[in-house]
Coordinates of C-alpha atoms in Angstrom, one line a residue:
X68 CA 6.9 5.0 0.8
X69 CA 5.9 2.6 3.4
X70 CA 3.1 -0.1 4.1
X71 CA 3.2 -1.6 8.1
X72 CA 0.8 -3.2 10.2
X73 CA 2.3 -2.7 13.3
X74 CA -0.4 0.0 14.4
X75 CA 1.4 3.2 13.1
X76 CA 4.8 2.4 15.5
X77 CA 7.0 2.7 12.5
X78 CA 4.9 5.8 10.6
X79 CA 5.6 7.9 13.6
X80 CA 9.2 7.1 13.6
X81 CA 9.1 7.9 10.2
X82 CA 7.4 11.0 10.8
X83 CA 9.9 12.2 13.5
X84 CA 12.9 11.4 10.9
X85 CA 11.4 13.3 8.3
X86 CA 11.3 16.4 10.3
X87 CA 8.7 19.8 10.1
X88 CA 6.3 20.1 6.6
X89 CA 8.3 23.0 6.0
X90 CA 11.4 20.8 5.1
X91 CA 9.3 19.4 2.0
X92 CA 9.2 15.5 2.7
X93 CA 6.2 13.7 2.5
X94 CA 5.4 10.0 3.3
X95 CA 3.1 7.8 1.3
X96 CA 1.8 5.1 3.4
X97 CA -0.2 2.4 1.5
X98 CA -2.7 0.4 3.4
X99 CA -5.0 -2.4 3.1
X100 CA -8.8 -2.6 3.4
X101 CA -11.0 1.1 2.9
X102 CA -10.1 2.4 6.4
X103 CA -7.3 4.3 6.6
X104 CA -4.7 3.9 9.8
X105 CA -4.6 6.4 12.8
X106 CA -1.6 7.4 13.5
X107 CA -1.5 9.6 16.8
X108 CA 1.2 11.7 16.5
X109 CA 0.3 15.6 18.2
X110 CA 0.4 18.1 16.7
X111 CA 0.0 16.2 12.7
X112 CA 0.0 19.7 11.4
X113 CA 3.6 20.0 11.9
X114 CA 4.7 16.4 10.5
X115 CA 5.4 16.0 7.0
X116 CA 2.0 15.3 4.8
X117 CA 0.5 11.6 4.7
X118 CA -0.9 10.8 1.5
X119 CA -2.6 7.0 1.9
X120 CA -2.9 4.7 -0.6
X121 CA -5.0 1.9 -0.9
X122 CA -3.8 -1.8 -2.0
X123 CA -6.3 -2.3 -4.3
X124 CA -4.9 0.8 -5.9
X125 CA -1.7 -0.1 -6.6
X126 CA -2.2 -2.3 -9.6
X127 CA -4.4 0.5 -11.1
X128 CA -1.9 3.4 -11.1
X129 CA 0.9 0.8 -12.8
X130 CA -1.0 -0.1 -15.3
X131 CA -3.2 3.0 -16.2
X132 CA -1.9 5.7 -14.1
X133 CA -5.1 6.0 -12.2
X134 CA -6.7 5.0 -9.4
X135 CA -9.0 2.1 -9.3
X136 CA -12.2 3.9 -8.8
X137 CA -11.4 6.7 -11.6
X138 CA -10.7 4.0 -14.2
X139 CA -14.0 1.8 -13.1
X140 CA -15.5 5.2 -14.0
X141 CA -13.9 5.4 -17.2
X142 CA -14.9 1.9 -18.1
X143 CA -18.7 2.5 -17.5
X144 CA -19.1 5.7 -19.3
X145 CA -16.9 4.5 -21.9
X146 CA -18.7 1.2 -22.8
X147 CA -21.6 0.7 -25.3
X148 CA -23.4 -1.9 -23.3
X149 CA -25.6 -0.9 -20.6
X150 CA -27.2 -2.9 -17.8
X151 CA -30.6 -4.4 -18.8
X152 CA -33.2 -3.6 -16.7
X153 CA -34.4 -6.4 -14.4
X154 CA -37.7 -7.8 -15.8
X155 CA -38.9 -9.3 -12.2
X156 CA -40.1 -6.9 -9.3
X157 CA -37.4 -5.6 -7.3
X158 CA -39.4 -5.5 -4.5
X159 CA -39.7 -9.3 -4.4
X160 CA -37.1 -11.3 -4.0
X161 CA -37.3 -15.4 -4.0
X162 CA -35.5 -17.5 -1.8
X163 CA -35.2 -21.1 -2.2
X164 CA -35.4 -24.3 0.5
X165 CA -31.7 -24.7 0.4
X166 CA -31.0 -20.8 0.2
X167 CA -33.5 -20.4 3.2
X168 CA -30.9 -19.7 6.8
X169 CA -32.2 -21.7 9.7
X170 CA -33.8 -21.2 12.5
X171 CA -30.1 -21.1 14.2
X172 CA -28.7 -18.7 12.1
X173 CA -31.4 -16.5 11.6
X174 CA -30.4 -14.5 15.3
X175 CA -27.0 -14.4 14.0
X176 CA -27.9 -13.0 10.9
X177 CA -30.7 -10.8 11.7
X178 CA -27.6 -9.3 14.6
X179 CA -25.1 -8.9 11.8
X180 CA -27.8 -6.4 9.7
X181 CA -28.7 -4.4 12.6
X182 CA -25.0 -3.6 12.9
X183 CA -24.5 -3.0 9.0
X184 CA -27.9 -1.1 9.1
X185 CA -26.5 1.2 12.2
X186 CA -23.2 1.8 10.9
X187 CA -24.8 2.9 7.4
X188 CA -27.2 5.3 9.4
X189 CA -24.5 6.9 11.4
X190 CA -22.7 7.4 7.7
X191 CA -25.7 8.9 6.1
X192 CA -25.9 11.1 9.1
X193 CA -22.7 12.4 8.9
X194 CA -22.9 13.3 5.0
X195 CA -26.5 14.6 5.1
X196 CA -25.3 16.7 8.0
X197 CA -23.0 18.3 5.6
X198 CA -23.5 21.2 3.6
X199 CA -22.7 21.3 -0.2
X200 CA -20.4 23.5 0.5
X201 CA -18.3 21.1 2.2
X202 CA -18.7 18.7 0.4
X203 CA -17.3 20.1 -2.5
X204 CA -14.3 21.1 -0.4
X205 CA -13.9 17.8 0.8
X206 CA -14.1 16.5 -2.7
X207 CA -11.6 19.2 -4.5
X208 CA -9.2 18.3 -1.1
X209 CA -9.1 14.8 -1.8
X210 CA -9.1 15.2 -5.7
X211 CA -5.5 17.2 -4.8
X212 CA -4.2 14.8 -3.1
X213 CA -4.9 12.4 -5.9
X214 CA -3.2 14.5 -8.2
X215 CA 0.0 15.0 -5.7
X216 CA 0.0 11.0 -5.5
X217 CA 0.3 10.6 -9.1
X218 CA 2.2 12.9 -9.9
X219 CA 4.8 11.3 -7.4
X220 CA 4.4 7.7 -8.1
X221 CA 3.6 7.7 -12.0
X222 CA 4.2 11.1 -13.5
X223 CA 3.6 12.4 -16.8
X224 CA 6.4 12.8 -19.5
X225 CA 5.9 16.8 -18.7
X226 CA 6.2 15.8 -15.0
X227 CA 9.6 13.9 -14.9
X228 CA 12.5 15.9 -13.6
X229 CA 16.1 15.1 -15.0
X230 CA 17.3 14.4 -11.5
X231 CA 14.3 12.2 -9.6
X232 CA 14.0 14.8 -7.0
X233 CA 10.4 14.5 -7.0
X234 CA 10.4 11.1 -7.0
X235 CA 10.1 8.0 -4.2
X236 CA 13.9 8.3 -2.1
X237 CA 13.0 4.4 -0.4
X238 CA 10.5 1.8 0.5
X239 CA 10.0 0.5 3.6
X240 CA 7.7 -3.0 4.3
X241 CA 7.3 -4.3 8.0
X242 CA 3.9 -6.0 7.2
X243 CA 2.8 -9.4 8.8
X244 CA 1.3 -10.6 5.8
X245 CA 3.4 -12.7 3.0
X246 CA 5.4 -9.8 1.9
X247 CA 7.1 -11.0 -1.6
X248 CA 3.8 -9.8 -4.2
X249 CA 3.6 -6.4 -1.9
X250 CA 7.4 -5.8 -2.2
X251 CA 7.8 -6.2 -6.1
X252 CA 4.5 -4.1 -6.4
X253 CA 5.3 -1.2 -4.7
X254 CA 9.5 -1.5 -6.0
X255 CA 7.9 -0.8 -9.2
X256 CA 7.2 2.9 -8.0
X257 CA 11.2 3.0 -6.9
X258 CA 13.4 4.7 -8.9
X259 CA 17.4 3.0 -9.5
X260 CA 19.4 3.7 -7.0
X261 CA 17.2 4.3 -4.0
X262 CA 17.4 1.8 -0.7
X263 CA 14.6 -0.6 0.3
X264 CA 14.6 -2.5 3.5
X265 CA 11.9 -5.3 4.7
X266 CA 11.1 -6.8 7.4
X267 CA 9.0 -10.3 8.8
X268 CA 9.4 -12.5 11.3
X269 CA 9.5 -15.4 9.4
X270 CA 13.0 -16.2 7.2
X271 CA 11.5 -18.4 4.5
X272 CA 9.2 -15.4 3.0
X273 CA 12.6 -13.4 2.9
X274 CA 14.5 -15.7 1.3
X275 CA 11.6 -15.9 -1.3
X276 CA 12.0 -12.4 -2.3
X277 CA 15.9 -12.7 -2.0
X278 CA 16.1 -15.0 -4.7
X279 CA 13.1 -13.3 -6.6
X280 CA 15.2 -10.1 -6.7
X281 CA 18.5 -11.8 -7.2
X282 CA 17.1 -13.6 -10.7
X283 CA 15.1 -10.3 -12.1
X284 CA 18.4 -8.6 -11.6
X285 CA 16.9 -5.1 -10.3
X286 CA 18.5 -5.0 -7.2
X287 CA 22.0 -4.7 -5.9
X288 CA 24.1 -5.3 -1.7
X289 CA 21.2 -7.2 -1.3
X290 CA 21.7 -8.3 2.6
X291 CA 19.8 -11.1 4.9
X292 CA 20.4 -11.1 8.5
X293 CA 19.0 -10.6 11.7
X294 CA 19.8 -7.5 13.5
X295 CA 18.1 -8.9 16.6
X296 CA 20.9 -11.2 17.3
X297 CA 24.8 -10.4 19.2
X298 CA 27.3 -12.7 18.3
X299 CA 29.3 -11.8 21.5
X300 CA 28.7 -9.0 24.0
X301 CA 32.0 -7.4 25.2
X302 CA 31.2 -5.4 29.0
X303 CA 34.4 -4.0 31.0
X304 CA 35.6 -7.3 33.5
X305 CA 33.3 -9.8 31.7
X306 CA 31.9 -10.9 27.8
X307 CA 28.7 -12.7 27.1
X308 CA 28.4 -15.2 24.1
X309 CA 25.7 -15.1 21.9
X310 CA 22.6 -13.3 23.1
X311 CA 19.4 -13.4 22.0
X312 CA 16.8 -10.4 22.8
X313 CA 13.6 -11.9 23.5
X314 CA 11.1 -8.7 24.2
X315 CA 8.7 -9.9 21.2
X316 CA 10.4 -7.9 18.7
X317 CA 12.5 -9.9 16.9
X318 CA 12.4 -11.3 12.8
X319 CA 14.6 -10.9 10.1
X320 CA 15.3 -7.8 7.5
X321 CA 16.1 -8.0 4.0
X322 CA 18.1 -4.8 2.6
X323 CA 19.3 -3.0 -0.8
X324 CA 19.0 -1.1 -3.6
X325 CA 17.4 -0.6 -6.5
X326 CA 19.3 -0.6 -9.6
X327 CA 17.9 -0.1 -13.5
X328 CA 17.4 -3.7 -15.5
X329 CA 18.7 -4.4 -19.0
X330 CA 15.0 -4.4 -19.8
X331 CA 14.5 -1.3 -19.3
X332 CA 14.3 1.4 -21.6
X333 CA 14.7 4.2 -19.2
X334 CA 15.7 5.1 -16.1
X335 CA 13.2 7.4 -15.3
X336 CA 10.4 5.2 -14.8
X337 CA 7.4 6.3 -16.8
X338 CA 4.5 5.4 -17.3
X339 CA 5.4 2.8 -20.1
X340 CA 8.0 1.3 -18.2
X341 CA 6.6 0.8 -14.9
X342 CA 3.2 -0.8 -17.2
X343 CA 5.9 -3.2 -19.0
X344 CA 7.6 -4.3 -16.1
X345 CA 4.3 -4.9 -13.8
X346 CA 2.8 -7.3 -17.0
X347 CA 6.5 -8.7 -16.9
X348 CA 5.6 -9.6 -13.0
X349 CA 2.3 -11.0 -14.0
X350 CA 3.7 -12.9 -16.9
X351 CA 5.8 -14.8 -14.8
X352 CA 3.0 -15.5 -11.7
X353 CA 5.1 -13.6 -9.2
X354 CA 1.8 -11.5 -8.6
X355 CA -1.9 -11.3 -9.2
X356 CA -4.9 -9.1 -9.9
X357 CA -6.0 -10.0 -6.2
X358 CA -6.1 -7.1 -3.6

């Protein structure tokens, strides 16, 4: 598992570690916003598969074992109550003085819709251009790969294996945003005994999360440091003291494992445990039902 925003630099590492498809490993790589990353690797065909997974996702499948937009679904078909027709023409819509844009905004404005309207034509294009045919490809395809992503993340009790081969082997986090509520989401998905590391450039977010982990008691060899630092550089006829690299890479990386908790009933991680621990999190404010 991994989440970056470093435009795909550590995916394709990631990607060349794994090895050929043939060998069986697969990367989940969970991503914010709709649009999913690029990552230019040549030829993809022969990398391990990508499966991507969207943030506002992840709270979904750990608490229902679905994806947001299949339970949404679930919810409207399910419910007795539907949406009351509006009684006031839809054509017409009112506006009042202080809802009214100005005259200075009203460029800006009108700007913005031509881009929206554009980008909506060129997307309508695209799927009329489509046969059914493909369509219904397209939709099976990505129906499999939902299937594949659950069954790896939150499987079924007829899914688990005795051994956790099938399951998550590590997490890695190198994200610029606060990384502490997408850290103890996506360890949820981690089985015991599996290696995490993260990585930010600011120590005070790490130190956050060490603490975090060290009081829930779910992780173990948990190590702070930075890796871009030599205490002492030792060359034949001289030694430098300490050296700093300064090429723009720098930060700090927080490291361990995963290890099962006392409240926990299993250490297989189904579906009930990874739904009691994720309320546990949101019990105690370390996360929210914000994307």
């Amino acid at each position: 598992m991994l989440t970056e925003s470093y435009a795909g630099l550590i995916s394709k590492a990631v990607l060349e570690r794994l090895g050929h498809r043939s060998c069986g490993s697969r990367l989940i790589n969970f991503h914010h916003g709709t649009s999913t990353p690029v990552i230019d690797v040549s030829p993809l065909g022969d990398y391990s598969p990508i499966y991507y997974v969207q943030f506002e996702d992840v709270t979904s499948l750990l608490l229902t074992g679905k994806f947001a937009r299949e339970h949404r679904e679930e919810i409207l078909l399910d419910s007795p109550h539907r949406k009351k027709p509006r009684t006031e023409d839809p054509g017409i819509e009112t506006i009042t003085a202080e809802d009214a844009p100005s005259q200075s905004e009203k460029p800006l404005q009108r700007a913005e819709d031509d881009v929206g309207n554009q980008r909506k034509k060129r997307q309508n294009g695209k799927y009329c251009a489509m046969t059914p045919e493909i369509r219904q490809k397209r939709q099976e395809e990505k129906q499999k790969q939902w299937n594949e992503i659950r069954r790896i993340l939150c499987p079924t009790e007829s899914q688990l294996s005795s051994g956790l081969e099938d399951r998550p082997d590590c997490l890695i986090v190198a994200t610029k945003f606060y990384p502490v509520e997408i850290t103890l989401l996506l360890m949820q998905f981690l089985p015991p005994g599996r290696p995490f590391v993260v990585h930010s450039h600011i120590l005070s977010t790490l130190v956050d999360l060490y603490n975090i982990l060290k009081r829930r008691g779910s992780c173990t060899q948990l190590q702070l440091h930075d890796t871009w630092l030599r205490p002492i550089q030792v060359l034949p006829n001289r030694t430098h003291p300490v050296m700093k690299m300064t090429s723009g890479g720098g930060g700090f990386v927080l490291r361990g494992y995963t290890v099962q908790r006392l409240e926990d009933p299993d250490a297989h991680l189904t579906r009930s445990t990874m739904r009691a621990s994720t309320k546990q999190l949101f019990d105690e404010g370390l996360i929210s039902y914000s994307k």
